[in-house]
Each structure stands twice: as C-alpha cells, then as structure tokens.
Short mmCIF file of C-alpha atoms (C1' of nucleotides) in Angstrom, two decimals:
data_model
loop_
_atom_site.label_atom_id
_atom_site.label_comp_id
_atom_site.label_asym_id
_atom_site.label_seq_id
_atom_site.Cartn_x
_atom_site.Cartn_y
_atom_site.Cartn_z
CA MET A 8 28.09 29.33 -26.07
CA SER A 9 28.07 28.79 -29.83
CA GLN A 10 24.54 30.09 -29.93
CA ASP A 11 22.82 31.70 -32.87
CA THR A 12 24.01 35.25 -33.17
CA VAL A 13 23.09 36.20 -36.72
CA GLN A 14 19.30 35.92 -36.45
CA MET A 15 18.82 38.92 -34.19
CA VAL A 16 17.16 40.60 -37.14
CA ALA A 17 14.61 37.84 -37.65
CA GLU A 18 13.17 38.55 -34.20
CA ALA A 19 9.97 39.98 -35.70
CA PRO A 20 7.28 38.73 -33.27
CA ALA A 21 4.15 39.38 -35.34
CA PHE A 22 1.55 38.33 -32.77
CA ARG A 23 -2.09 37.95 -33.66
CA PRO A 24 -3.92 41.03 -32.38
CA LEU A 25 -5.70 40.63 -29.08
CA SER A 26 -9.02 41.61 -30.58
CA ASP A 27 -9.11 38.23 -32.33
CA PHE A 28 -9.60 36.52 -28.99
CA ALA A 29 -12.10 36.68 -26.17
CA GLY A 30 -11.99 36.76 -22.39
CA THR A 31 -9.80 38.71 -20.02
CA LEU A 32 -6.60 40.33 -21.20
CA SER A 33 -4.56 37.56 -19.60
CA GLN A 34 -6.43 34.90 -21.51
CA ARG A 35 -6.09 36.77 -24.76
CA VAL A 36 -2.38 37.34 -24.28
CA TYR A 37 -2.04 33.64 -23.46
CA ALA A 38 -3.87 32.64 -26.61
CA SER A 39 -1.82 34.96 -28.80
CA LEU A 40 1.50 33.86 -27.34
CA LYS A 41 0.59 30.21 -27.50
CA GLU A 42 -0.35 30.47 -31.13
CA ALA A 43 2.93 32.17 -31.92
CA ILE A 44 4.86 29.45 -30.12
CA LEU A 45 3.00 26.62 -31.83
CA ASP A 46 3.41 28.36 -35.19
CA LEU A 47 7.14 28.40 -34.58
CA SER A 48 6.97 32.11 -35.40
CA LEU A 49 8.55 32.39 -31.96
CA ARG A 50 11.64 30.33 -32.58
CA PRO A 51 12.44 27.55 -30.09
CA GLY A 52 15.20 28.65 -27.78
CA ALA A 53 14.58 32.33 -28.46
CA ILE A 54 14.43 34.73 -25.55
CA LEU A 55 10.96 36.05 -24.78
CA ARG A 56 11.16 39.43 -23.12
CA LYS A 57 8.03 40.31 -21.25
CA GLY A 58 8.71 43.98 -21.81
CA ASP A 59 8.75 43.47 -25.57
CA VAL A 60 5.51 41.52 -25.42
CA CYS A 61 3.92 44.33 -23.43
CA GLU A 62 4.97 46.86 -26.03
CA ALA A 63 3.95 44.66 -28.96
CA LEU A 64 0.50 43.92 -27.58
CA GLY A 65 -0.07 47.25 -25.86
CA VAL A 66 -0.76 45.90 -22.39
CA SER A 67 0.89 46.05 -19.04
CA ARG A 68 3.07 43.39 -17.50
CA SER A 69 0.64 41.66 -15.16
CA PRO A 70 -1.48 39.96 -17.81
CA VAL A 71 1.68 39.04 -19.70
CA SER A 72 3.19 37.62 -16.56
CA GLU A 73 0.16 35.49 -15.85
CA ALA A 74 -0.02 34.26 -19.43
CA VAL A 75 3.65 33.33 -19.41
CA ALA A 76 3.18 31.50 -16.12
CA ARG A 77 0.48 29.38 -17.71
CA LEU A 78 2.74 28.64 -20.65
CA ALA A 79 5.45 27.60 -18.23
CA SER A 80 3.08 25.13 -16.58
CA GLU A 81 2.70 23.51 -19.99
CA ALA A 82 6.48 23.53 -20.49
CA LEU A 83 6.14 25.76 -23.53
CA VAL A 84 8.50 28.33 -22.02
CA ASP A 85 11.26 28.14 -19.44
CA ILE A 86 11.31 30.90 -16.86
CA VAL A 87 14.64 31.50 -15.18
CA PRO A 88 13.93 33.75 -12.20
CA GLN A 89 15.55 37.16 -12.39
CA ALA A 90 17.27 36.14 -15.60
CA GLY A 91 14.95 35.63 -18.55
CA THR A 92 12.18 33.67 -20.21
CA PHE A 93 12.93 31.39 -23.13
CA VAL A 94 10.75 29.63 -25.67
CA ALA A 95 11.11 25.91 -25.03
CA ARG A 96 13.31 24.05 -27.45
CA LEU A 97 11.87 21.19 -29.43
CA SER A 98 12.51 18.03 -27.47
CA LEU A 99 11.90 14.44 -28.41
CA ASP A 100 11.40 13.66 -24.75
CA GLU A 101 8.56 16.16 -24.59
CA VAL A 102 7.12 14.75 -27.80
CA ARG A 103 7.23 11.26 -26.35
CA GLU A 104 5.65 12.34 -23.10
CA GLY A 105 2.92 14.30 -24.84
CA ALA A 106 2.15 11.38 -27.10
CA PHE A 107 2.12 9.02 -24.14
CA LEU A 108 -0.32 11.25 -22.26
CA ARG A 109 -2.69 11.69 -25.13
CA GLU A 110 -2.61 8.01 -25.98
CA ALA A 111 -3.36 7.14 -22.36
CA LEU A 112 -6.33 9.52 -22.25
CA GLU A 113 -7.75 8.67 -25.62
CA LEU A 114 -7.44 4.91 -25.21
CA ALA A 115 -9.23 5.09 -21.89
CA ALA A 116 -11.89 7.25 -23.52
CA VAL A 117 -12.64 5.06 -26.52
CA GLU A 118 -12.63 1.97 -24.35
CA GLU A 119 -15.31 3.49 -22.16
CA VAL A 120 -17.23 5.06 -25.02
CA ALA A 121 -17.29 1.85 -27.04
CA ARG A 122 -19.24 0.14 -24.26
CA ALA A 123 -22.15 2.55 -24.22
CA ILE A 124 -22.13 4.70 -27.34
CA THR A 125 -25.54 5.93 -28.44
CA GLU A 126 -26.93 6.05 -31.93
CA GLU A 127 -26.96 9.85 -31.84
CA GLN A 128 -23.26 9.90 -31.01
CA LEU A 129 -22.52 7.53 -33.88
CA VAL A 130 -24.46 9.83 -36.17
CA GLU A 131 -22.29 12.75 -35.09
CA LEU A 132 -19.13 10.79 -35.81
CA ARG A 133 -20.36 9.64 -39.20
CA ARG A 134 -21.27 13.19 -40.12
CA ASN A 135 -17.81 14.39 -39.13
CA LEU A 136 -16.27 11.60 -41.16
CA ARG A 137 -18.25 12.56 -44.25
CA LEU A 138 -17.07 16.12 -43.72
CA GLN A 139 -13.50 14.86 -43.66
CA GLU A 140 -14.07 12.95 -46.90
CA GLY A 141 -15.39 16.05 -48.58
CA LEU A 142 -12.48 18.16 -47.44
CA VAL A 143 -9.98 15.58 -48.66
CA ALA A 144 -11.75 15.45 -52.00
CA ASP A 145 -11.52 19.23 -52.24
CA GLY A 146 -7.86 19.17 -51.26
CA ASP A 147 -8.52 21.42 -48.26
CA ILE A 148 -5.77 20.11 -45.99
CA ARG A 149 -6.16 22.84 -43.41
CA GLY A 150 -9.85 22.19 -43.11
CA PHE A 151 -9.17 18.49 -42.87
CA TYR A 152 -6.88 18.99 -39.88
CA ALA A 153 -9.60 20.98 -38.17
CA ALA A 154 -12.14 18.24 -38.81
CA ASP A 155 -9.61 15.70 -37.58
CA ALA A 156 -9.28 17.59 -34.32
CA GLY A 157 -13.07 17.77 -34.13
CA PHE A 158 -13.35 14.00 -34.56
CA HIS A 159 -11.08 13.38 -31.60
CA GLU A 160 -12.78 16.04 -29.54
CA LEU A 161 -16.14 14.40 -30.17
CA LEU A 162 -14.80 11.06 -28.98
CA LEU A 163 -13.43 12.56 -25.78
CA SER A 164 -16.56 14.56 -25.08
CA PHE A 165 -18.66 11.38 -25.25
CA THR A 166 -17.15 10.31 -21.95
CA GLY A 167 -19.06 13.14 -20.33
CA HIS A 168 -15.91 14.53 -18.75
CA ARG A 169 -15.82 18.27 -19.28
CA ARG A 170 -12.13 18.98 -19.01
CA LEU A 171 -10.86 15.94 -20.84
CA PRO A 172 -10.74 17.40 -24.38
CA GLY A 173 -8.76 20.40 -23.18
CA LEU A 174 -6.30 18.25 -21.29
CA SER A 175 -5.76 16.06 -24.30
CA ARG A 176 -5.11 19.10 -26.47
CA THR A 177 -2.66 20.44 -23.92
CA ALA A 178 -0.86 17.12 -23.79
CA TRP A 179 -0.56 17.06 -27.55
CA VAL A 180 0.91 20.53 -27.78
CA HIS A 181 4.53 19.49 -28.08
CA VAL A 182 3.73 16.88 -30.69
CA ASP A 183 1.75 19.40 -32.65
CA ARG A 184 4.56 21.93 -32.60
CA ALA A 185 7.15 19.42 -33.74
CA ARG A 186 4.80 18.23 -36.45
CA ARG A 187 5.33 21.52 -38.24
CA LEU A 188 8.74 20.18 -39.19
CA LEU A 189 7.31 17.20 -41.02
CA LEU A 190 7.00 17.53 -44.74
CA PRO A 191 3.57 16.57 -46.01
CA GLU A 192 3.68 12.98 -47.18
CA PRO A 193 1.61 12.09 -50.23
CA GLY A 194 -1.30 9.85 -49.34
CA ARG A 195 -1.05 10.52 -45.62
CA VAL A 196 -4.44 12.20 -45.37
CA GLU A 197 -6.09 9.23 -47.04
CA GLU A 198 -4.39 6.95 -44.53
CA THR A 199 -5.58 9.14 -41.69
CA LEU A 200 -9.09 8.96 -43.04
CA ALA A 201 -8.90 5.18 -43.20
CA GLU A 202 -7.69 5.07 -39.60
CA HIS A 203 -10.62 7.22 -38.52
CA ARG A 204 -12.95 4.83 -40.32
CA ALA A 205 -11.40 1.92 -38.45
CA ILE A 206 -12.00 3.65 -35.13
CA LEU A 207 -15.60 4.36 -36.07
CA ALA A 208 -16.12 0.76 -37.18
CA ALA A 209 -14.87 -0.52 -33.84
CA LEU A 210 -17.21 1.84 -32.03
CA GLU A 211 -20.15 0.75 -34.21
CA ALA A 212 -19.30 -2.83 -33.26
CA ARG A 213 -19.12 -1.69 -29.62
CA ASP A 214 -15.81 -3.50 -29.32
CA PRO A 215 -13.62 -1.78 -26.69
CA GLU A 216 -10.45 -3.70 -27.50
CA ALA A 217 -10.74 -3.09 -31.23
CA ALA A 218 -11.38 0.59 -30.55
CA ARG A 219 -8.24 0.76 -28.41
CA ALA A 220 -6.17 -0.96 -31.06
CA ALA A 221 -7.42 1.27 -33.85
CA THR A 222 -6.91 4.44 -31.84
CA ARG A 223 -3.44 3.40 -30.77
CA ALA A 224 -2.42 2.61 -34.33
CA HIS A 225 -3.75 5.97 -35.44
CA LEU A 226 -2.04 8.06 -32.78
CA ARG A 227 1.33 6.38 -33.21
CA GLN A 228 1.64 7.38 -36.85
CA VAL A 229 2.77 10.92 -36.17
CA VAL A 230 5.13 9.97 -33.38
CA THR A 231 6.75 7.29 -35.49
CA ARG A 232 7.51 9.81 -38.19
CA LEU A 233 8.80 12.29 -35.65
CA GLU A 234 11.12 9.68 -34.15
CA ARG A 235 12.45 9.01 -37.63
CA LEU A 236 12.99 12.72 -38.15
CA GLY A 237 14.82 12.85 -34.83
CA THR A 238 17.33 10.24 -35.92
CA GLU A 239 17.74 11.69 -39.38
CA ARG A 240 18.10 15.32 -38.29
CA PRO A 241 19.01 15.38 -34.60
CA GLU A 242 20.07 19.02 -34.82
CA LEU A 243 16.40 20.05 -34.97
CA PHE A 244 15.84 18.92 -31.40
CA ALA A 245 17.50 20.34 -28.31
CA MET B 10 -11.82 47.46 12.48
CA SER B 11 -14.35 45.50 14.46
CA GLN B 12 -13.10 42.72 16.64
CA ASP B 13 -13.57 39.13 15.60
CA THR B 14 -16.57 37.55 17.18
CA VAL B 15 -16.50 33.96 18.31
CA GLN B 16 -18.21 32.77 15.16
CA MET B 17 -15.75 34.65 13.03
CA VAL B 18 -13.00 32.61 14.61
CA ALA B 19 -14.52 29.45 13.22
CA GLU B 20 -13.94 30.95 9.78
CA ALA B 21 -10.26 31.37 10.60
CA PRO B 22 -8.39 30.12 7.55
CA ALA B 23 -5.22 29.18 9.45
CA PHE B 24 -2.91 28.85 6.49
CA ARG B 25 0.41 27.15 6.85
CA PRO B 26 3.10 29.84 7.05
CA LEU B 27 4.90 30.59 3.82
CA SER B 28 8.26 29.79 5.38
CA ASP B 29 7.28 26.11 5.28
CA PHE B 30 7.51 26.14 1.52
CA ALA B 31 10.15 26.93 -1.08
CA GLY B 32 10.29 28.82 -4.33
CA THR B 33 8.89 32.18 -5.32
CA LEU B 34 6.18 33.83 -3.28
CA SER B 35 3.58 32.85 -5.85
CA GLN B 36 4.51 29.20 -5.57
CA ARG B 37 4.49 29.32 -1.81
CA VAL B 38 1.11 31.02 -1.69
CA TYR B 39 -0.17 28.42 -4.14
CA ALA B 40 1.09 25.58 -1.97
CA SER B 41 -0.37 27.05 1.19
CA LEU B 42 -3.76 27.72 -0.37
CA LYS B 43 -3.90 24.32 -2.03
CA GLU B 44 -3.16 22.57 1.22
CA ALA B 45 -5.90 24.52 2.96
CA ILE B 46 -8.36 23.61 0.22
CA LEU B 47 -7.46 19.92 0.26
CA ASP B 48 -7.61 19.91 4.06
CA LEU B 49 -11.14 21.22 3.80
CA SER B 50 -10.05 23.90 6.27
CA LEU B 51 -11.25 26.19 3.50
CA ARG B 52 -14.86 25.10 3.29
CA PRO B 53 -16.16 24.08 -0.14
CA GLY B 54 -18.35 26.85 -1.48
CA ALA B 55 -16.81 29.46 0.82
CA ILE B 56 -15.83 32.79 -0.62
CA LEU B 57 -12.09 33.32 -0.90
CA ARG B 58 -11.26 36.99 -0.72
CA LYS B 59 -7.88 37.77 -2.18
CA GLY B 60 -7.56 40.75 0.11
CA ASP B 61 -7.99 38.55 3.15
CA VAL B 62 -5.41 36.12 1.86
CA CYS B 63 -2.98 38.98 1.34
CA GLU B 64 -3.47 40.13 4.89
CA ALA B 65 -3.29 36.63 6.35
CA LEU B 66 -0.08 35.75 4.54
CA GLY B 67 1.47 39.19 4.56
CA VAL B 68 2.02 39.53 0.82
CA SER B 69 0.67 41.70 -1.93
CA ARG B 70 -2.03 40.78 -4.40
CA SER B 71 -0.02 39.77 -7.44
CA PRO B 72 1.38 36.53 -6.06
CA VAL B 73 -2.01 35.71 -4.60
CA SER B 74 -3.65 36.41 -7.92
CA GLU B 75 -1.25 34.14 -9.78
CA ALA B 76 -1.66 31.38 -7.22
CA VAL B 77 -5.44 31.60 -7.43
CA ALA B 78 -5.26 31.49 -11.21
CA ARG B 79 -3.33 28.23 -11.01
CA LEU B 80 -5.91 26.83 -8.62
CA ALA B 81 -8.63 27.83 -11.05
CA SER B 82 -6.90 25.90 -13.83
CA GLU B 83 -7.20 22.83 -11.62
CA ALA B 84 -10.86 23.62 -10.92
CA LEU B 85 -10.15 23.97 -7.20
CA VAL B 86 -11.61 27.48 -7.16
CA ASP B 87 -14.15 29.27 -9.32
CA ILE B 88 -13.29 32.83 -10.27
CA VAL B 89 -16.21 35.03 -11.23
CA PRO B 90 -14.73 38.14 -12.80
CA GLN B 91 -15.43 41.34 -10.90
CA ALA B 92 -17.55 39.40 -8.47
CA GLY B 93 -15.65 36.95 -6.29
CA THR B 94 -13.60 33.81 -5.96
CA PHE B 95 -15.12 30.71 -4.41
CA VAL B 96 -13.68 27.46 -3.17
CA ALA B 97 -14.97 24.73 -5.46
CA ARG B 98 -17.75 22.62 -4.07
CA LEU B 99 -17.27 18.90 -3.78
CA SER B 100 -18.59 17.34 -6.94
CA LEU B 101 -19.06 13.71 -7.84
CA ASP B 102 -18.53 14.66 -11.47
CA GLU B 103 -15.10 16.06 -10.63
CA VAL B 104 -14.33 12.98 -8.57
CA ARG B 105 -15.27 10.75 -11.48
CA GLU B 106 -13.26 12.76 -13.94
CA GLY B 107 -10.20 12.86 -11.69
CA ALA B 108 -10.42 9.13 -11.12
CA PHE B 109 -10.82 8.54 -14.84
CA LEU B 110 -7.76 10.62 -15.61
CA ARG B 111 -5.55 9.01 -13.04
CA GLU B 112 -6.68 5.55 -14.04
CA ALA B 113 -5.95 6.31 -17.67
CA LEU B 114 -2.46 7.55 -16.86
CA GLU B 115 -1.55 4.88 -14.40
CA LEU B 116 -2.84 2.00 -16.51
CA ALA B 117 -0.82 3.23 -19.47
CA ALA B 118 2.19 3.56 -17.21
CA VAL B 119 2.11 0.10 -15.65
CA GLU B 120 1.40 -1.46 -19.02
CA GLU B 121 4.55 0.10 -20.42
CA VAL B 122 6.61 -0.45 -17.30
CA ALA B 123 5.66 -4.11 -17.05
CA ARG B 124 7.25 -4.78 -20.41
CA ALA B 125 10.71 -3.53 -19.51
CA ILE B 126 11.06 -3.18 -15.76
CA THR B 127 14.59 -3.60 -14.45
CA GLU B 128 15.71 -5.53 -11.42
CA GLU B 129 16.78 -2.29 -9.70
CA GLN B 130 13.31 -0.87 -10.14
CA LEU B 131 11.75 -4.00 -8.70
CA VAL B 132 14.08 -3.69 -5.73
CA GLU B 133 12.86 -0.15 -5.16
CA LEU B 134 9.25 -1.26 -5.23
CA ARG B 135 9.89 -4.16 -2.85
CA ARG B 136 11.65 -1.85 -0.44
CA ASN B 137 8.73 0.57 -0.52
CA LEU B 138 6.34 -2.31 0.07
CA ARG B 139 8.30 -3.51 3.09
CA LEU B 140 8.17 0.05 4.40
CA GLN B 141 4.40 0.00 3.99
CA GLU B 142 4.19 -3.27 5.91
CA GLY B 143 6.20 -1.84 8.76
CA LEU B 144 4.04 1.28 8.95
CA VAL B 145 0.86 -0.78 9.00
CA ALA B 146 2.30 -2.95 11.75
CA ASP B 147 3.09 0.19 13.74
CA GLY B 148 -0.37 1.59 13.12
CA ASP B 149 1.10 4.71 11.48
CA ILE B 150 -1.74 5.42 9.07
CA ARG B 151 -0.45 8.82 8.06
CA GLY B 152 2.95 7.40 7.24
CA PHE B 153 1.29 4.59 5.32
CA TYR B 154 -0.57 7.05 3.09
CA ALA B 155 2.71 8.78 2.33
CA ALA B 156 4.36 5.48 1.42
CA ASP B 157 1.32 4.63 -0.68
CA ALA B 158 1.75 7.83 -2.64
CA GLY B 159 5.45 7.05 -2.98
CA PHE B 160 4.65 3.61 -4.41
CA HIS B 161 2.52 5.09 -7.15
CA GLU B 162 5.01 7.84 -7.82
CA LEU B 163 7.75 5.25 -8.28
CA LEU B 164 5.64 3.38 -10.80
CA LEU B 165 4.96 6.51 -12.82
CA SER B 166 8.56 7.67 -12.70
CA PHE B 167 9.70 4.36 -14.21
CA THR B 168 8.18 5.43 -17.50
CA GLY B 169 10.91 8.05 -17.73
CA HIS B 170 8.35 10.82 -18.23
CA ARG B 171 9.24 13.71 -15.98
CA ARG B 172 5.92 15.46 -15.63
CA LEU B 173 3.74 12.37 -15.38
CA PRO B 174 3.77 11.98 -11.57
CA GLY B 175 2.78 15.58 -11.06
CA LEU B 176 -0.04 15.35 -13.57
CA SER B 177 -1.37 12.23 -11.92
CA ARG B 178 -1.31 13.94 -8.55
CA THR B 179 -3.13 16.93 -9.99
CA ALA B 180 -5.74 14.69 -11.56
CA TRP B 181 -6.31 12.95 -8.23
CA VAL B 182 -6.80 16.16 -6.31
CA HIS B 183 -10.58 16.13 -6.29
CA VAL B 184 -10.71 12.50 -5.27
CA ASP B 185 -8.24 13.16 -2.49
CA ARG B 186 -10.25 16.05 -1.16
CA ALA B 187 -13.50 14.11 -1.15
CA ARG B 188 -11.74 11.20 0.51
CA ARG B 189 -11.49 13.27 3.67
CA LEU B 190 -15.18 12.62 4.13
CA LEU B 191 -14.74 8.87 4.24
CA LEU B 192 -14.60 7.31 7.65
CA PRO B 193 -11.66 4.98 8.06
CA GLU B 194 -12.83 1.45 7.42
CA PRO B 195 -11.29 -1.30 9.53
CA GLY B 196 -9.07 -3.54 7.49
CA ARG B 197 -8.87 -1.17 4.56
CA VAL B 198 -5.15 -0.57 4.89
CA GLU B 199 -4.48 -4.30 4.81
CA GLU B 200 -6.56 -4.58 1.66
CA THR B 201 -4.62 -1.73 0.12
CA LEU B 202 -1.40 -3.46 0.98
CA ALA B 203 -2.62 -6.65 -0.66
CA GLU B 204 -3.56 -4.72 -3.80
CA HIS B 205 -0.10 -3.22 -3.94
CA ARG B 206 1.38 -6.70 -3.64
CA ALA B 207 -0.78 -7.85 -6.55
CA ILE B 208 0.51 -4.99 -8.70
CA LEU B 209 4.08 -5.80 -7.79
CA ALA B 210 3.53 -9.48 -8.55
CA ALA B 211 2.21 -8.65 -12.01
CA LEU B 212 5.22 -6.46 -12.66
CA GLU B 213 7.58 -9.18 -11.47
CA ALA B 214 5.88 -11.51 -13.91
CA ARG B 215 6.27 -8.78 -16.56
CA ASP B 216 2.61 -9.27 -17.46
CA PRO B 217 1.16 -5.99 -18.81
CA GLU B 218 -2.45 -7.13 -18.78
CA ALA B 219 -2.26 -8.44 -15.23
CA ALA B 220 -0.61 -5.21 -14.13
CA ARG B 221 -3.42 -3.22 -15.71
CA ALA B 222 -6.06 -5.34 -14.04
CA ALA B 223 -4.44 -5.13 -10.63
CA THR B 224 -3.93 -1.37 -10.87
CA ARG B 225 -7.47 -0.80 -12.06
CA ALA B 226 -8.92 -2.86 -9.23
CA HIS B 227 -6.80 -0.91 -6.76
CA LEU B 228 -7.70 2.54 -8.01
CA ARG B 229 -11.41 1.85 -8.18
CA GLN B 230 -11.69 1.06 -4.48
CA VAL B 231 -11.77 4.66 -3.33
CA VAL B 232 -14.11 5.82 -6.06
CA THR B 233 -16.52 3.02 -5.35
CA ARG B 234 -16.75 4.06 -1.72
CA LEU B 235 -17.16 7.70 -2.71
CA GLU B 236 -19.99 6.82 -5.08
CA ARG B 237 -21.67 5.01 -2.24
CA LEU B 238 -21.22 8.02 0.00
CA GLY B 239 -22.71 10.18 -2.72
CA THR B 240 -25.92 8.15 -2.81
CA GLU B 241 -26.14 7.87 0.96
CA ARG B 242 -25.44 11.51 1.73
CA PRO B 243 -26.06 13.54 -1.40
CA GLU B 244 -26.10 16.77 0.58
CA LEU B 245 -22.31 16.58 0.90
CA PHE B 246 -21.85 17.15 -2.81
CA ALA B 247 -22.83 20.21 -4.80
"C1'" DA C 2 47.15 35.62 -25.02
"C1'" DT C 3 44.23 33.88 -21.42
"C1'" DC C 4 41.99 33.92 -17.17
"C1'" DT C 5 39.96 36.45 -13.47
"C1'" DT C 6 37.29 40.02 -11.44
"C1'" DG C 7 34.44 43.88 -10.85
"C1'" DC C 8 30.92 46.89 -12.67
"C1'" DG C 9 26.95 48.06 -15.30
"C1'" DA C 10 22.72 46.91 -17.56
"C1'" DC C 11 18.69 44.30 -17.31
"C1'" DA C 12 14.81 40.95 -16.61
"C1'" DT C 13 11.88 39.23 -13.42
"C1'" DG C 14 9.13 39.43 -8.88
"C1'" DC C 15 6.78 42.31 -5.84
"C1'" DT C 16 4.27 46.38 -3.98
"C1'" DA C 17 0.94 49.99 -4.21
"C1'" DG C 18 -2.97 52.38 -6.26
"C1'" DC C 19 -6.67 53.16 -10.14
"C1'" DA C 20 -10.59 51.55 -13.33
"C1'" DT C 21 -14.45 48.53 -14.21
"C1'" DG C 22 -18.16 45.65 -13.49
"C1'" DT C 23 -21.10 43.14 -10.09
"C1'" DT C 24 -23.87 42.34 -6.01
"C1'" DA C 25 -26.44 43.39 -2.11
"C1'" DG C 26 -29.20 46.37 0.44
"C1'" DC C 27 -32.20 50.26 0.88
"C1'" DT C 28 -35.78 53.28 -0.53
"C1'" DA C 29 -39.74 54.75 -2.91
"C1'" DG C 30 -43.84 53.72 -5.28
"C1'" DA C 31 -47.88 50.83 -6.43
"C1'" DT D 26 -46.88 44.37 1.74
"C1'" DC D 27 -44.43 43.48 -2.33
"C1'" DT D 28 -41.86 44.85 -6.23
"C1'" DA D 29 -38.84 47.62 -8.96
"C1'" DG D 30 -35.18 50.73 -9.35
"C1'" DC D 31 -31.23 53.03 -7.58
"C1'" DT D 32 -27.19 53.70 -4.95
"C1'" DA D 33 -23.18 52.50 -2.58
"C1'" DA D 34 -19.82 49.25 -1.26
"C1'" DC D 35 -16.78 45.89 -3.01
"C1'" DA D 36 -13.94 42.32 -5.57
"C1'" DT D 37 -11.38 41.59 -9.37
"C1'" DG D 38 -8.36 43.13 -13.42
"C1'" DC D 39 -5.12 46.34 -14.89
"C1'" DT D 40 -1.51 49.95 -14.79
"C1'" DA D 41 2.65 52.01 -13.13
"C1'" DG D 42 6.91 52.04 -10.42
"C1'" DC D 43 10.44 49.88 -6.91
"C1'" DA D 44 13.51 45.93 -5.12
"C1'" DT D 45 16.37 41.93 -6.08
"C1'" DG D 46 19.15 38.78 -8.24
"C1'" DT D 47 21.61 37.36 -12.76
"C1'" DC D 48 24.34 37.71 -16.95
"C1'" DG D 49 27.59 39.90 -20.01
"C1'" DC D 50 31.41 42.74 -21.06
"C1'" DA D 51 35.51 44.94 -20.42
"C1'" DA D 52 39.66 46.04 -18.12
"C1'" DG D 53 43.51 44.44 -15.66
"C1'" DA D 54 46.71 40.91 -13.86
"C1'" DT D 55 49.31 36.70 -14.68
#
DNA sequence: ATCTTGCGACATGCTAGCATGTTAGCTAGA
DNA sequence: TCTAGCTAACATGCTAGCATGTCGCAAGAT
C-alpha cells in the first residue's frame, strides 16, 4: 500500500496527436498509446483510465478499448476487469522473455539466410552498414538506432516471412522500454557497429554457425547490461 | 425472414456455445470462433458476417468485433474495412512461416532446457511419454494428440517463460489448420512417439545439440507432408 | 487506537443506434 | 449485345448510454 502518492501532479499524458498516424482510429490510438508507454511518458505502474484517454485524444471508448486490448495481449498493460487498467511495471522476467524470443527468431533467421543469401541482399546490408558508419561519424545517435533497427529488419525480411519482423519487434518491446533506463556508455555505438560487421562477414562467408554466434553475441549485449542494472538498482523493476 | 433452404443449412456455422468457455464475453466469442476456424467448419475464404455471429451467439457486436480483431492479428481472418470480413484461406506461405516460428522457439527452448533440466522435470516428461504409449496402445488418437501437445507445452514451460507456450501455439495455428487435410498415415503415431523418445533421450543426456536435432526432425515431419500435399493438390491452397 | 463493515463512487464490459465507405446489381445508352 | 454509370443495400467503424462488479473511505463497534 506504500504506493506513490505525491506524483499525482505529474500525470500529464501528452500523447502524440492522432493525425501523426495512419489507419483506423483504433490503430492510431494503439500507436499513440504504445509510443507513450515505450517512452516511459506513461509511467510504469500508473493507472490508465480509458475515459481520460478518450478525452485526451478526442475519441470515443470503443477504439480506445480495442487499442488497450491489443496492448494487453503484448503485456504492456494489465487490465483488471471492472477495476482498472494499469501500465505494466518494468520486469526483468519480461525483459528476459522478450530477449529470449527475439534471439530465438533472429538466430533461426540468420541461420536460414546465411545458407542462401543473394548478392543483392548483401548489397542492401552493406549499404545499411555504410549508413550506420556515417551516422556514427556525425554523432547522430538517434539516426543510428533507426538504422540499427533497419539492419535487423532487413535480415528478418530476407527469410521471406512477412510477419516475422513485426513479431520480433513486438517481442523486443519490453527490452526496448527498459533500455531507456540505461545511461549511454561511451564507445558502445562503435561496438555495436563492429558486431554488425561481424554478422555481415558471417553472411558473406555463408557460414550459418558463425552468423548465429555473431548475432547471439550482439543481442546479448543489451540484456547483459540490463541484468547488471537489475542487480545494482532492483527498485527500478517491479 | 425467409426460411433456410437445404443448401443454407450446409453453411450452418454451428459454433460451440459460449457457456463452454470462461472469461469475458469477448474471450469466449474469440475461443468459439477460433475453434470453428481451426475445425474448418468455417470454410476458408468464406465471408464472416459479424451480424450473423452476433445472432448465432446471442451477443452484441462489440465483443464480436474485439474477438475478430484478435483473430485478424493472428492472420486467421482478413478484415477489409467497410467491406467485409473473410476467413483466411489456407496458405502454404502461412504454414511455412508458422512452422518456422515454432521451430525457432522450440529449438531455442530445448537448447536452453537441455543445459539445466532437473530430475523432477525429467520425471514429468517420462510420465507424459508413458501416457502417450498407453493412449497409442488403446488406439485413442485424439487423446494422443492432446498428450503430444502437453509434451511440447511441458518442454516450453521448463524455460520459465510464461507466455512462450501460448506464443508457440499461436504460431502453429496455420499448420494445425492445414493438418486437418492430411489423411491419417498408418504408423505415423508410432513414429511420433519414437521422435518424442529421441528428444527425451537427448535431454536426459543434457546434450543441447542433440536435443535441437531431435526436435527439428520431429517438427519438420508435418510440414514435409503438407508441402507434398501442396504440390499434389495445389487447389486446396489459396 | 484498531479493526470491521457498509455505502458511495467509479471503471470496465456490454447493448443499441448512427455515419461512412464499398460492392453488387440494374438500367440506360452506344 | 456490351459497356458505363448510377443507385441502393450493406458491412464495418464509431458514438453514446446502461448494467455490473470492484475499490476506497468513513463511521461505528470493540
């Protein structure tokens, strides 16, 4: 019961306007809410009143309800029937599960891709990698993260499976949210770049096992640092 | 309204009553619809009118709408806005993707489990395997499939990840639906049983690579037969 | 002072009806 | 006879209001 009581004032939602997104109202509400949750601008553990969301976004309750249901299926919110909806707390268990899922998917992908990658696909990866190098040189960290995501999305799309990239992103959601807590470490982007180069090298060699090893090493970096954070500051996680 | 003709009766959805399920109305509608889709009692490609579902199940349109939205997220139905909702056609691409996903998850799981499986967990697996043997001996194929599913669910649960079994089941959905088209092959259940024994043996030996190999061989059986069916009778798939 | 108990407020889930965009069928013209 | 355009029915998406179950607070009893 010793919950936070002081921060009632800091409950300013500040959602991105719906006009920034496309699709049906439900999808737009979903996108806006999800972004707010991943941003941590909706604090973990905070109550999420559907009525407030309706008023803030200027829509009725059906689209909000559907959007919240989708978020619940990703464990980003907890719905307690007839009681309330709460933003999911940060949880090391969820981080571990998300990391496990993404690692499983991505290892299977690179293993398959390494066996039959085409020259055109390698060209795409090399181009993305050069883009990353440029962004690092310019110090554009935000752009680098976007290119990073693009690199992984390219890899997954090479399997030919349409829904795989989206599933991987969904799996990674809890890791990504917790990552906001990590302070930027000097030299980390250069390490990331080197890890991407190692993955590309394994794919150029068409060596499935090397590709798996490089991808695994790459993906475990973030989780390792989050585990360390969990032991150093356990109060951050539920 | 006009009376149902004889041919209309063939289109009778025949949903399982909602009282057979638990949870909110949305969840029950979802379960009932999903079962009908997997049963193929809702024909692939058929139009799925929400109004009809409402009337058949005796509920309003909101829970139906939410249930259908969930089905759409699993690609079991296609929603065309302001036009109609259709039961997804059988698709070899979806079968391949579902098989890929489940294989990725389950290989990662057994690899991890093999490293640190406890004696109690092995006991659970052995007990399940003996159950399978008994059901095969009794010729209870339906019961055997249930025990089969339980075997895999046990394996996945040993990772400690809560949502993993459900995700694997979701991934497998398209394979499972297409499997209804396969004629039962004599001796297949005994082969399945042998494959399960091989997985268990690898786990008892705490050999991650052997566990991966055995699991992979097991999971690819169904897909191989479905691929064959796809070349022999391409008209069955979209 | 503490524990219990009852009442009030409230958040979600559901129902019913309106707005919007699509599709199919029919009609008129070439 | 075939095509093009129009109209009418219709399916979904959204809005607004009712039913149901939960949680919190306060007053009273021990």
